[in-house]
């Protein structure tokens, strides 16, 4: 109870320091002269649009932030217990105070990272920073713990190493050998070199886990950047064709009874060239093309891609990471659907698809735009597979590919 109170007091003090440093001047003569601050029922400040523009300390998944805070409080109590037990251990008595102090410093830094108020900070970056400080505290706990506590930690150490090191890795093999030796021989003492090896190997395993998470974050950033680029390209095409509607008309000209039926996405007209029998000219096509032709096709492509995106989500499993991989994968399909709808119709207009170069109604053009917009799934399915593979690579107790060897 006392440890929980100390942890809560530290969090309140950290929040107060952060607010004092970044929240502006506190109450003074000028503030008192201005009178009381307006409030609503319950003592809360009225919410305005300014509150949503200012940097806040509640960015990121709230459940994960509270989970990290709860874990920090738990680790503070564990460090207190470990330091008390190690203080009576002749091997640890001289070094426990230094390790415990540094571990508490790391936990304080983790707590401070969760209270970030800097604008422009990425949504989940401070969660990763807090986790890194917590990992450092956990590694220090291996250095400071007594031999009996190390023996109690061995199953967790073995599980962590098995999750992130290959089966034939000599470090993994040695960790398992140490665990077996200590479990089968109650009199066996942990040598200083073995303690150093366990601490370094655990740190390496956590670093590998951190690298797996960073790969997921890098993937999200890459897909997000590509999505922004494709969106800019789709918007640019729509704007250019609205301004110059006759630049590249998205129209088809099937021949009917000596004339030509000029069919565009939003309009069609039967024209007879002069003299009769001569080919249709670009001026005739330009006279039928409308400024919103490309825009209509892109909207249809986006809607088709949205349907494909919703269908593809059934194959994407959720994740506990603070990176929205399924969301960015779904958003990638929307601008790509707009572009594939336009490019597909341009290929048909150029005769790239034999027998489908002369659509004879606007309904057919719209139908093919739906097909091409949905067909972006042929390209993005590989991105979906890569995203899911990266999520699966962040291993944990529920995703280990093989069962742990028996260490008992």
CSV table of C-alpha atoms in Angstrom, one decimal:
chain,number,residue,atom,x,y,z
A,1,UNK,CA,0.0,0.0,0.0
A,2,UNK,CA,2.8,2.4,0.9
A,3,UNK,CA,4.6,1.6,-2.4
A,4,UNK,CA,1.4,2.3,-4.4
A,5,UNK,CA,1.0,5.6,-2.6
A,6,UNK,CA,4.6,6.6,-3.4
A,7,UNK,CA,4.1,5.7,-7.0
A,8,UNK,CA,0.9,7.6,-7.3
A,9,UNK,CA,2.5,10.6,-5.5
A,10,UNK,CA,5.4,10.5,-8.0
A,11,UNK,CA,3.0,10.5,-11.0
A,12,UNK,CA,1.1,13.5,-9.5
A,13,UNK,CA,4.3,15.3,-8.9
A,14,UNK,CA,5.5,14.6,-12.4
A,15,UNK,CA,2.3,15.9,-13.9
A,16,UNK,CA,2.5,19.0,-11.7
A,17,UNK,CA,6.1,19.7,-12.8
A,18,UNK,CA,5.2,19.2,-16.5
A,19,UNK,CA,2.2,21.6,-16.2
A,20,UNK,CA,4.3,24.2,-14.4
A,21,UNK,CA,7.0,24.0,-17.1
A,22,UNK,CA,4.8,24.1,-20.1
A,23,UNK,CA,1.4,25.4,-19.0
A,24,UNK,CA,2.5,29.0,-18.6
A,25,UNK,CA,2.6,31.2,-15.5
A,26,UNK,CA,0.8,30.1,-12.4
A,27,UNK,CA,-1.7,32.2,-10.5
A,28,UNK,CA,-0.4,35.6,-9.6
A,29,UNK,CA,-1.6,39.2,-9.1
A,30,UNK,CA,-2.5,39.5,-12.8
A,31,UNK,CA,-4.5,36.3,-12.7
A,32,UNK,CA,-6.2,37.2,-9.4
A,33,UNK,CA,-7.1,40.6,-10.9
A,34,UNK,CA,-8.7,38.9,-13.9
A,35,UNK,CA,-11.2,37.3,-11.6
A,36,UNK,CA,-12.3,33.6,-11.3
A,37,UNK,CA,-12.0,31.4,-14.4
A,38,UNK,CA,-15.4,30.4,-15.8
A,39,UNK,CA,-16.3,26.8,-15.1
A,40,UNK,CA,-19.1,24.4,-15.8
A,41,UNK,CA,-20.9,22.1,-13.4
A,42,UNK,CA,-18.5,19.8,-11.6
A,43,UNK,CA,-15.6,22.3,-11.7
A,44,UNK,CA,-14.5,21.5,-15.3
A,45,UNK,CA,-13.3,24.1,-17.7
A,46,UNK,CA,-15.5,24.8,-20.7
A,47,UNK,CA,-14.2,23.1,-23.9
A,48,UNK,CA,-13.4,25.3,-26.9
A,49,UNK,CA,-11.7,24.8,-30.2
A,50,UNK,CA,-8.5,26.1,-28.6
A,51,UNK,CA,-8.4,23.0,-26.3
A,52,UNK,CA,-8.3,20.7,-29.3
A,53,UNK,CA,-5.4,22.6,-31.0
A,54,UNK,CA,-3.2,22.8,-27.9
A,55,UNK,CA,-0.8,19.8,-27.3
A,56,UNK,CA,-2.2,17.4,-24.8
A,57,UNK,CA,-0.8,14.6,-22.6
A,58,UNK,CA,-3.4,12.0,-23.5
A,59,UNK,CA,-2.2,11.2,-27.0
A,60,UNK,CA,-1.9,7.5,-27.9
A,61,UNK,CA,-4.0,4.5,-26.9
A,62,UNK,CA,-5.3,5.3,-23.4
A,63,UNK,CA,-5.5,1.7,-22.3
A,64,UNK,CA,-1.8,1.1,-23.2
A,65,UNK,CA,-0.7,4.3,-21.4
A,66,UNK,CA,-2.6,3.3,-18.2
A,67,UNK,CA,-1.2,-0.3,-18.6
A,68,UNK,CA,2.4,1.1,-18.7
A,69,UNK,CA,1.7,3.3,-15.6
A,70,UNK,CA,0.3,0.4,-13.7
A,71,UNK,CA,3.4,-1.7,-14.7
A,72,UNK,CA,5.7,1.1,-13.5
A,73,UNK,CA,4.0,1.1,-10.1
A,74,UNK,CA,4.3,-2.7,-10.0
A,75,UNK,CA,8.0,-2.5,-10.9
A,76,UNK,CA,8.6,0.1,-8.2
A,77,UNK,CA,7.3,-2.4,-5.6
A,78,UNK,CA,9.3,-5.2,-7.1
A,79,UNK,CA,12.5,-3.2,-7.0
A,80,UNK,CA,11.9,-2.4,-3.3
A,81,UNK,CA,11.4,-6.0,-2.5
A,82,UNK,CA,14.5,-7.1,-4.6
A,83,UNK,CA,16.7,-4.5,-3.0
A,84,UNK,CA,15.6,-5.6,0.5
A,85,UNK,CA,16.3,-9.3,-0.2
A,86,UNK,CA,19.6,-8.5,-2.0
A,87,UNK,CA,20.9,-6.4,0.9
A,88,UNK,CA,21.2,-9.5,3.0
A,89,UNK,CA,23.0,-11.4,0.2
A,90,UNK,CA,26.8,-11.2,0.7
A,91,UNK,CA,27.4,-11.2,-3.1
A,92,UNK,CA,24.9,-8.4,-3.8
A,93,UNK,CA,25.1,-6.2,-0.7
A,94,UNK,CA,27.8,-3.9,-2.1
A,95,UNK,CA,26.1,-3.2,-5.5
A,96,UNK,CA,22.4,-3.4,-4.8
A,97,UNK,CA,22.0,0.3,-3.8
A,98,UNK,CA,23.5,1.5,-7.1
A,99,UNK,CA,21.5,-0.8,-9.3
A,100,UNK,CA,18.3,-0.1,-7.4
A,101,UNK,CA,18.9,3.7,-7.7
A,102,UNK,CA,19.4,3.5,-11.4
A,103,UNK,CA,16.4,1.2,-11.9
A,104,UNK,CA,14.2,3.7,-10.1
A,105,UNK,CA,15.6,6.5,-12.3
A,106,UNK,CA,14.7,4.6,-15.4
A,107,UNK,CA,11.1,4.1,-14.1
A,108,UNK,CA,10.9,7.8,-13.3
A,109,UNK,CA,12.0,8.6,-16.9
A,110,UNK,CA,9.4,6.2,-18.2
A,111,UNK,CA,6.7,8.0,-16.1
A,112,UNK,CA,7.9,11.3,-17.4
A,113,UNK,CA,7.8,10.1,-21.0
A,114,UNK,CA,4.1,9.3,-20.6
A,115,UNK,CA,3.4,12.9,-19.7
A,116,UNK,CA,4.8,14.5,-22.9
A,117,UNK,CA,3.1,17.7,-24.0
A,118,UNK,CA,5.3,18.6,-26.9
A,119,UNK,CA,3.4,19.4,-30.2
A,120,UNK,CA,4.3,17.4,-33.2
A,121,UNK,CA,5.2,14.3,-31.2
A,122,UNK,CA,4.1,11.2,-33.0
A,123,UNK,CA,1.1,9.5,-31.6
A,124,UNK,CA,2.8,6.4,-30.1
A,125,UNK,CA,6.4,7.5,-29.9
A,126,UNK,CA,6.3,8.4,-26.2
A,127,UNK,CA,4.8,4.9,-25.5
A,128,UNK,CA,7.8,3.3,-27.1
A,129,UNK,CA,10.2,5.6,-25.2
A,130,UNK,CA,8.5,4.7,-21.9
A,131,UNK,CA,8.8,1.0,-22.7
A,132,UNK,CA,12.5,1.4,-23.5
A,133,UNK,CA,13.1,2.9,-20.0
A,134,UNK,CA,11.1,0.1,-18.4
A,135,UNK,CA,13.2,-2.5,-20.3
A,136,UNK,CA,16.3,-0.9,-18.9
A,137,UNK,CA,14.9,-1.1,-15.4
A,138,UNK,CA,14.1,-4.8,-15.9
A,139,UNK,CA,17.6,-5.5,-17.1
A,140,UNK,CA,19.0,-3.7,-14.0
A,141,UNK,CA,16.8,-5.9,-11.8
A,142,UNK,CA,18.7,-9.0,-13.2
A,143,UNK,CA,21.9,-7.4,-12.1
A,144,UNK,CA,20.8,-6.5,-8.6
A,145,UNK,CA,18.6,-9.5,-7.7
A,146,UNK,CA,19.8,-12.1,-5.2
A,147,UNK,CA,20.5,-15.7,-6.3
A,148,UNK,CA,17.2,-16.9,-5.0
A,149,UNK,CA,15.3,-14.2,-6.9
A,150,UNK,CA,17.3,-15.0,-10.1
A,151,UNK,CA,16.2,-18.6,-9.8
A,152,UNK,CA,12.6,-17.4,-9.6
A,153,UNK,CA,13.1,-15.3,-12.7
A,154,UNK,CA,14.6,-18.1,-14.8
A,155,UNK,CA,11.4,-19.3,-16.4
A,156,UNK,CA,10.5,-15.8,-17.6
A,157,UNK,CA,14.1,-15.3,-18.8
A,158,UNK,CA,14.0,-18.6,-20.7
A,159,UNK,CA,10.7,-17.8,-22.3
A,160,UNK,CA,11.8,-14.3,-23.4
A,161,UNK,CA,15.0,-15.7,-24.9
A,162,UNK,CA,13.2,-18.5,-26.7
A,163,UNK,CA,10.8,-16.0,-28.2
A,164,UNK,CA,13.4,-13.8,-29.8
A,165,UNK,CA,16.5,-16.0,-30.4
A,166,UNK,CA,16.8,-18.8,-32.9
A,167,UNK,CA,16.7,-22.4,-31.7
A,168,UNK,CA,20.4,-23.0,-32.6
A,169,UNK,CA,21.7,-19.7,-31.1
A,170,UNK,CA,24.4,-20.5,-28.6
A,171,UNK,CA,23.2,-17.8,-26.3
A,172,UNK,CA,19.8,-19.4,-26.1
A,173,UNK,CA,21.4,-22.8,-25.5
A,174,UNK,CA,23.5,-21.5,-22.7
A,175,UNK,CA,20.6,-19.8,-21.0
A,176,UNK,CA,18.6,-23.0,-21.0
A,177,UNK,CA,21.6,-24.9,-19.7
A,178,UNK,CA,22.0,-22.5,-16.8
A,179,UNK,CA,18.2,-22.8,-16.0
A,180,UNK,CA,18.4,-26.6,-16.0
A,181,UNK,CA,21.4,-26.6,-13.8
A,182,UNK,CA,19.9,-24.4,-11.2
A,183,UNK,CA,16.6,-26.1,-11.2
A,184,UNK,CA,18.1,-29.6,-10.9
A,185,UNK,CA,20.7,-28.7,-8.3
A,186,UNK,CA,19.3,-26.7,-5.4
A,187,UNK,CA,22.9,-26.1,-4.0
A,188,UNK,CA,24.2,-24.7,-7.2
A,189,UNK,CA,25.1,-21.0,-7.0
A,190,UNK,CA,25.0,-18.5,-9.8
A,191,UNK,CA,28.5,-17.4,-10.8
A,192,UNK,CA,29.1,-13.7,-11.5
A,193,UNK,CA,29.9,-14.5,-15.1
A,194,UNK,CA,26.6,-16.3,-15.5
A,195,UNK,CA,24.7,-13.4,-14.0
A,196,UNK,CA,26.4,-11.0,-16.5
A,197,UNK,CA,25.6,-13.4,-19.3
A,198,UNK,CA,21.9,-13.7,-18.3
A,199,UNK,CA,21.6,-9.9,-18.0
A,200,UNK,CA,23.2,-9.2,-21.4
A,201,UNK,CA,21.2,-11.9,-23.1
A,202,UNK,CA,17.9,-10.7,-21.7
A,203,UNK,CA,18.8,-7.2,-22.8
A,204,UNK,CA,19.5,-8.5,-26.3
A,205,UNK,CA,16.2,-10.3,-26.4
A,206,UNK,CA,14.3,-7.1,-25.4
A,207,UNK,CA,16.3,-5.2,-28.0
A,208,UNK,CA,15.3,-7.7,-30.7
A,209,UNK,CA,11.7,-7.2,-29.6
A,210,UNK,CA,12.1,-3.4,-29.8
A,211,UNK,CA,13.6,-3.8,-33.4
A,212,UNK,CA,10.6,-5.8,-34.4
A,213,UNK,CA,8.3,-3.0,-33.2
A,214,UNK,CA,10.4,-0.4,-35.0
A,215,UNK,CA,10.0,-2.4,-38.3
A,216,UNK,CA,6.3,-2.2,-37.9
A,217,UNK,CA,6.4,1.5,-37.2
A,218,UNK,CA,8.7,2.0,-40.3
A,219,UNK,CA,6.3,0.0,-42.4
A,220,UNK,CA,3.4,2.2,-41.3
A,221,UNK,CA,5.3,5.4,-42.1
A,222,UNK,CA,6.3,4.1,-45.6
A,223,UNK,CA,2.7,3.1,-46.4
A,224,UNK,CA,1.4,6.4,-45.1
A,225,UNK,CA,3.9,8.3,-47.2
A,226,UNK,CA,3.0,6.4,-50.3
A,227,UNK,CA,-0.7,6.9,-49.6
A,228,UNK,CA,-0.2,10.7,-49.4
A,229,UNK,CA,1.7,10.6,-52.6
A,230,UNK,CA,-1.0,8.7,-54.4
A,231,UNK,CA,-3.6,11.0,-53.0
A,232,UNK,CA,-1.8,14.0,-54.3
A,233,UNK,CA,-1.5,12.4,-57.8
A,234,UNK,CA,-5.2,11.6,-57.9
A,235,UNK,CA,-6.2,15.1,-56.8
A,236,UNK,CA,-3.8,16.6,-59.3
A,237,UNK,CA,-5.3,14.6,-62.1
A,238,UNK,CA,-8.8,15.6,-61.1
A,239,UNK,CA,-7.9,19.3,-60.9
A,240,UNK,CA,-6.0,19.3,-64.2
A,241,UNK,CA,-8.8,17.6,-66.1
A,242,UNK,CA,-11.4,19.9,-64.6
A,243,UNK,CA,-9.5,22.9,-65.9
A,244,UNK,CA,-8.6,21.4,-69.3
A,245,UNK,CA,-11.3,18.9,-69.9
A,246,UNK,CA,-10.2,18.3,-73.5
A,247,UNK,CA,-6.6,17.5,-72.6
A,248,UNK,CA,-7.0,13.7,-72.7
A,249,UNK,CA,-10.7,13.0,-73.2
A,250,UNK,CA,-11.8,9.8,-71.4
A,251,UNK,CA,-14.2,9.0,-74.3
A,252,UNK,CA,-14.9,6.2,-76.6
A,253,UNK,CA,-16.1,6.4,-80.3
A,254,UNK,CA,-17.9,3.3,-81.5
A,255,UNK,CA,-19.0,3.6,-85.1
A,256,UNK,CA,-22.8,3.4,-85.8
A,257,UNK,CA,-24.5,3.7,-89.2
A,258,UNK,CA,-21.8,5.8,-90.8
A,259,UNK,CA,-21.4,8.0,-87.8
A,260,UNK,CA,-19.8,7.8,-84.4
A,261,UNK,CA,-21.3,7.7,-81.0
A,262,UNK,CA,-18.9,9.7,-78.8
A,263,UNK,CA,-19.4,8.2,-75.3
A,264,UNK,CA,-17.9,9.9,-72.2
A,265,UNK,CA,-18.4,9.1,-68.5
A,266,UNK,CA,-21.0,11.8,-68.1
A,267,UNK,CA,-22.3,12.5,-71.6
A,268,UNK,CA,-22.7,11.0,-75.0
A,269,UNK,CA,-23.5,12.4,-78.5
A,270,UNK,CA,-24.0,10.9,-82.0
A,271,UNK,CA,-21.8,12.8,-84.5
A,272,UNK,CA,-21.5,12.5,-88.3
A,273,UNK,CA,-18.1,13.5,-89.7
A,274,UNK,CA,-17.8,15.7,-92.7
A,275,UNK,CA,-17.2,14.4,-95.3
A,276,UNK,CA,-19.1,11.1,-94.4
A,277,UNK,CA,-16.8,8.2,-93.9
A,278,UNK,CA,-13.9,10.2,-92.5
A,279,UNK,CA,-12.6,9.3,-89.0
A,280,UNK,CA,-13.8,11.1,-85.9
A,281,UNK,CA,-11.6,14.1,-85.0
A,282,UNK,CA,-10.2,15.2,-81.6
A,283,UNK,CA,-12.3,18.4,-81.9
A,284,UNK,CA,-15.5,16.3,-82.0
A,285,UNK,CA,-14.4,14.3,-79.0
A,286,UNK,CA,-13.4,17.4,-77.1
A,287,UNK,CA,-16.9,18.9,-77.7
A,288,UNK,CA,-18.5,16.1,-75.9
A,289,UNK,CA,-16.0,15.7,-73.0
A,290,UNK,CA,-17.0,17.3,-69.7
A,291,UNK,CA,-14.9,18.8,-67.0
A,292,UNK,CA,-16.1,16.3,-64.4
A,293,UNK,CA,-15.4,13.1,-66.4
A,294,UNK,CA,-12.2,12.2,-64.6
A,295,UNK,CA,-13.6,13.3,-61.2
A,296,UNK,CA,-16.6,11.0,-61.6
A,297,UNK,CA,-14.3,8.0,-62.6
A,298,UNK,CA,-12.0,8.7,-59.6
A,299,UNK,CA,-14.9,8.8,-57.2
A,300,UNK,CA,-16.2,5.5,-58.5
A,301,UNK,CA,-12.7,4.0,-58.2
A,302,UNK,CA,-12.5,5.2,-54.6
A,303,UNK,CA,-15.9,3.7,-53.7
A,304,UNK,CA,-14.9,0.4,-55.3
A,305,UNK,CA,-11.6,0.4,-53.5
A,306,UNK,CA,-13.4,1.1,-50.2
A,307,UNK,CA,-15.5,-2.0,-50.8
A,308,UNK,CA,-12.4,-4.0,-51.5
A,309,UNK,CA,-10.7,-2.6,-48.4
A,310,UNK,CA,-13.6,-3.6,-46.2
A,311,UNK,CA,-13.5,-7.1,-47.7
A,312,UNK,CA,-9.7,-7.4,-47.2
A,313,UNK,CA,-9.9,-6.5,-43.5
A,314,UNK,CA,-11.3,-9.9,-42.7
A,315,UNK,CA,-7.8,-11.3,-43.3
A,316,UNK,CA,-6.1,-8.7,-41.1
A,317,UNK,CA,-5.9,-9.7,-37.4
A,318,UNK,CA,-5.8,-7.1,-34.7
A,319,UNK,CA,-2.7,-6.0,-32.9
A,320,UNK,CA,-1.7,-4.8,-29.4
A,321,UNK,CA,0.9,-2.4,-30.9
A,322,UNK,CA,0.1,1.3,-31.0
A,323,UNK,CA,0.6,1.3,-34.8
A,324,UNK,CA,-2.6,1.2,-36.9
A,325,UNK,CA,-1.4,-1.2,-39.6
A,326,UNK,CA,-4.9,-2.3,-40.8
A,327,UNK,CA,-5.9,1.4,-41.0
A,328,UNK,CA,-3.0,2.5,-43.2
A,329,UNK,CA,-3.4,-0.5,-45.4
A,330,UNK,CA,-7.1,0.3,-45.9
A,331,UNK,CA,-6.4,4.0,-46.7
A,332,UNK,CA,-3.7,3.0,-49.2
A,333,UNK,CA,-6.4,1.3,-51.4
A,334,UNK,CA,-8.5,4.4,-51.8
A,335,UNK,CA,-6.3,6.7,-53.9
A,336,UNK,CA,-4.9,3.6,-55.7
A,337,UNK,CA,-8.5,2.7,-56.6
A,338,UNK,CA,-9.0,6.1,-58.1
A,339,UNK,CA,-5.9,5.9,-60.2
A,340,UNK,CA,-6.4,2.3,-61.4
A,341,UNK,CA,-10.0,3.2,-62.5
A,342,UNK,CA,-8.6,6.1,-64.7
A,343,UNK,CA,-5.6,4.2,-66.0
A,344,UNK,CA,-7.6,1.1,-66.8
A,345,UNK,CA,-10.1,3.1,-68.9
A,346,UNK,CA,-7.2,4.8,-70.6
A,347,UNK,CA,-5.7,1.4,-71.5
A,348,UNK,CA,-9.0,0.4,-73.0
A,349,UNK,CA,-9.3,3.6,-74.9
A,350,UNK,CA,-5.9,3.0,-76.4
A,351,UNK,CA,-6.9,-0.5,-77.6
A,352,UNK,CA,-4.7,-2.3,-75.1
A,353,UNK,CA,-7.5,-4.7,-74.4
A,354,UNK,CA,-8.6,-6.4,-77.7
A,355,UNK,CA,-12.4,-6.2,-78.3
A,356,UNK,CA,-13.0,-3.7,-75.5
A,357,UNK,CA,-11.8,-0.5,-77.1
A,358,UNK,CA,-15.2,0.9,-78.1
A,359,UNK,CA,-17.6,1.1,-75.2
A,360,UNK,CA,-21.0,2.2,-76.4
A,361,UNK,CA,-22.7,3.7,-73.3
A,362,UNK,CA,-21.8,5.7,-70.2
A,363,UNK,CA,-23.1,2.8,-68.1
A,364,UNK,CA,-20.5,0.5,-69.6
A,365,UNK,CA,-17.8,3.1,-68.8
A,366,UNK,CA,-19.0,3.3,-65.2
A,367,UNK,CA,-19.2,-0.5,-64.9
A,368,UNK,CA,-15.6,-0.9,-66.1
A,369,UNK,CA,-14.5,1.9,-63.7
A,370,UNK,CA,-16.0,-0.1,-60.9
A,371,UNK,CA,-14.0,-3.2,-62.0
A,372,UNK,CA,-10.7,-1.3,-62.4
A,373,UNK,CA,-11.2,0.4,-59.0
A,374,UNK,CA,-11.7,-2.9,-57.3
A,375,UNK,CA,-8.8,-4.5,-59.2
A,376,UNK,CA,-6.3,-2.5,-57.1
A,377,UNK,CA,-6.6,-5.4,-54.7
A,378,UNK,CA,-4.4,-7.4,-57.1
A,379,UNK,CA,-1.5,-5.0,-56.2
A,380,UNK,CA,-2.3,-4.2,-52.6
A,381,UNK,CA,-2.8,-7.8,-51.5
A,382,UNK,CA,1.0,-8.2,-51.4
A,383,UNK,CA,1.2,-5.1,-49.1
A,384,UNK,CA,-1.5,-6.7,-46.9
A,385,UNK,CA,0.5,-9.9,-46.6
A,386,UNK,CA,3.7,-7.9,-45.8
A,387,UNK,CA,1.9,-6.0,-43.1
A,388,UNK,CA,0.5,-9.1,-41.5
A,389,UNK,CA,3.9,-10.8,-41.7
A,390,UNK,CA,5.4,-7.8,-39.8
A,391,UNK,CA,2.7,-8.0,-37.1
A,392,UNK,CA,3.3,-11.7,-36.7
A,393,UNK,CA,7.1,-11.1,-36.4
A,394,UNK,CA,6.5,-9.2,-33.2
A,395,UNK,CA,6.6,-12.3,-31.1
A,396,UNK,CA,5.1,-12.9,-27.7
A,397,UNK,CA,3.7,-15.7,-25.6
A,398,UNK,CA,0.7,-16.1,-28.0
A,399,UNK,CA,2.7,-16.1,-31.3
A,400,UNK,CA,5.7,-18.3,-30.6
A,401,UNK,CA,6.1,-20.7,-33.5
A,402,UNK,CA,7.5,-23.6,-31.5
A,403,UNK,CA,7.0,-24.8,-28.0
A,404,UNK,CA,9.6,-24.1,-25.5
A,405,UNK,CA,12.1,-26.9,-24.6
A,406,UNK,CA,11.6,-28.4,-21.3
A,407,UNK,CA,13.8,-26.7,-18.8
A,408,UNK,CA,12.7,-28.7,-15.8
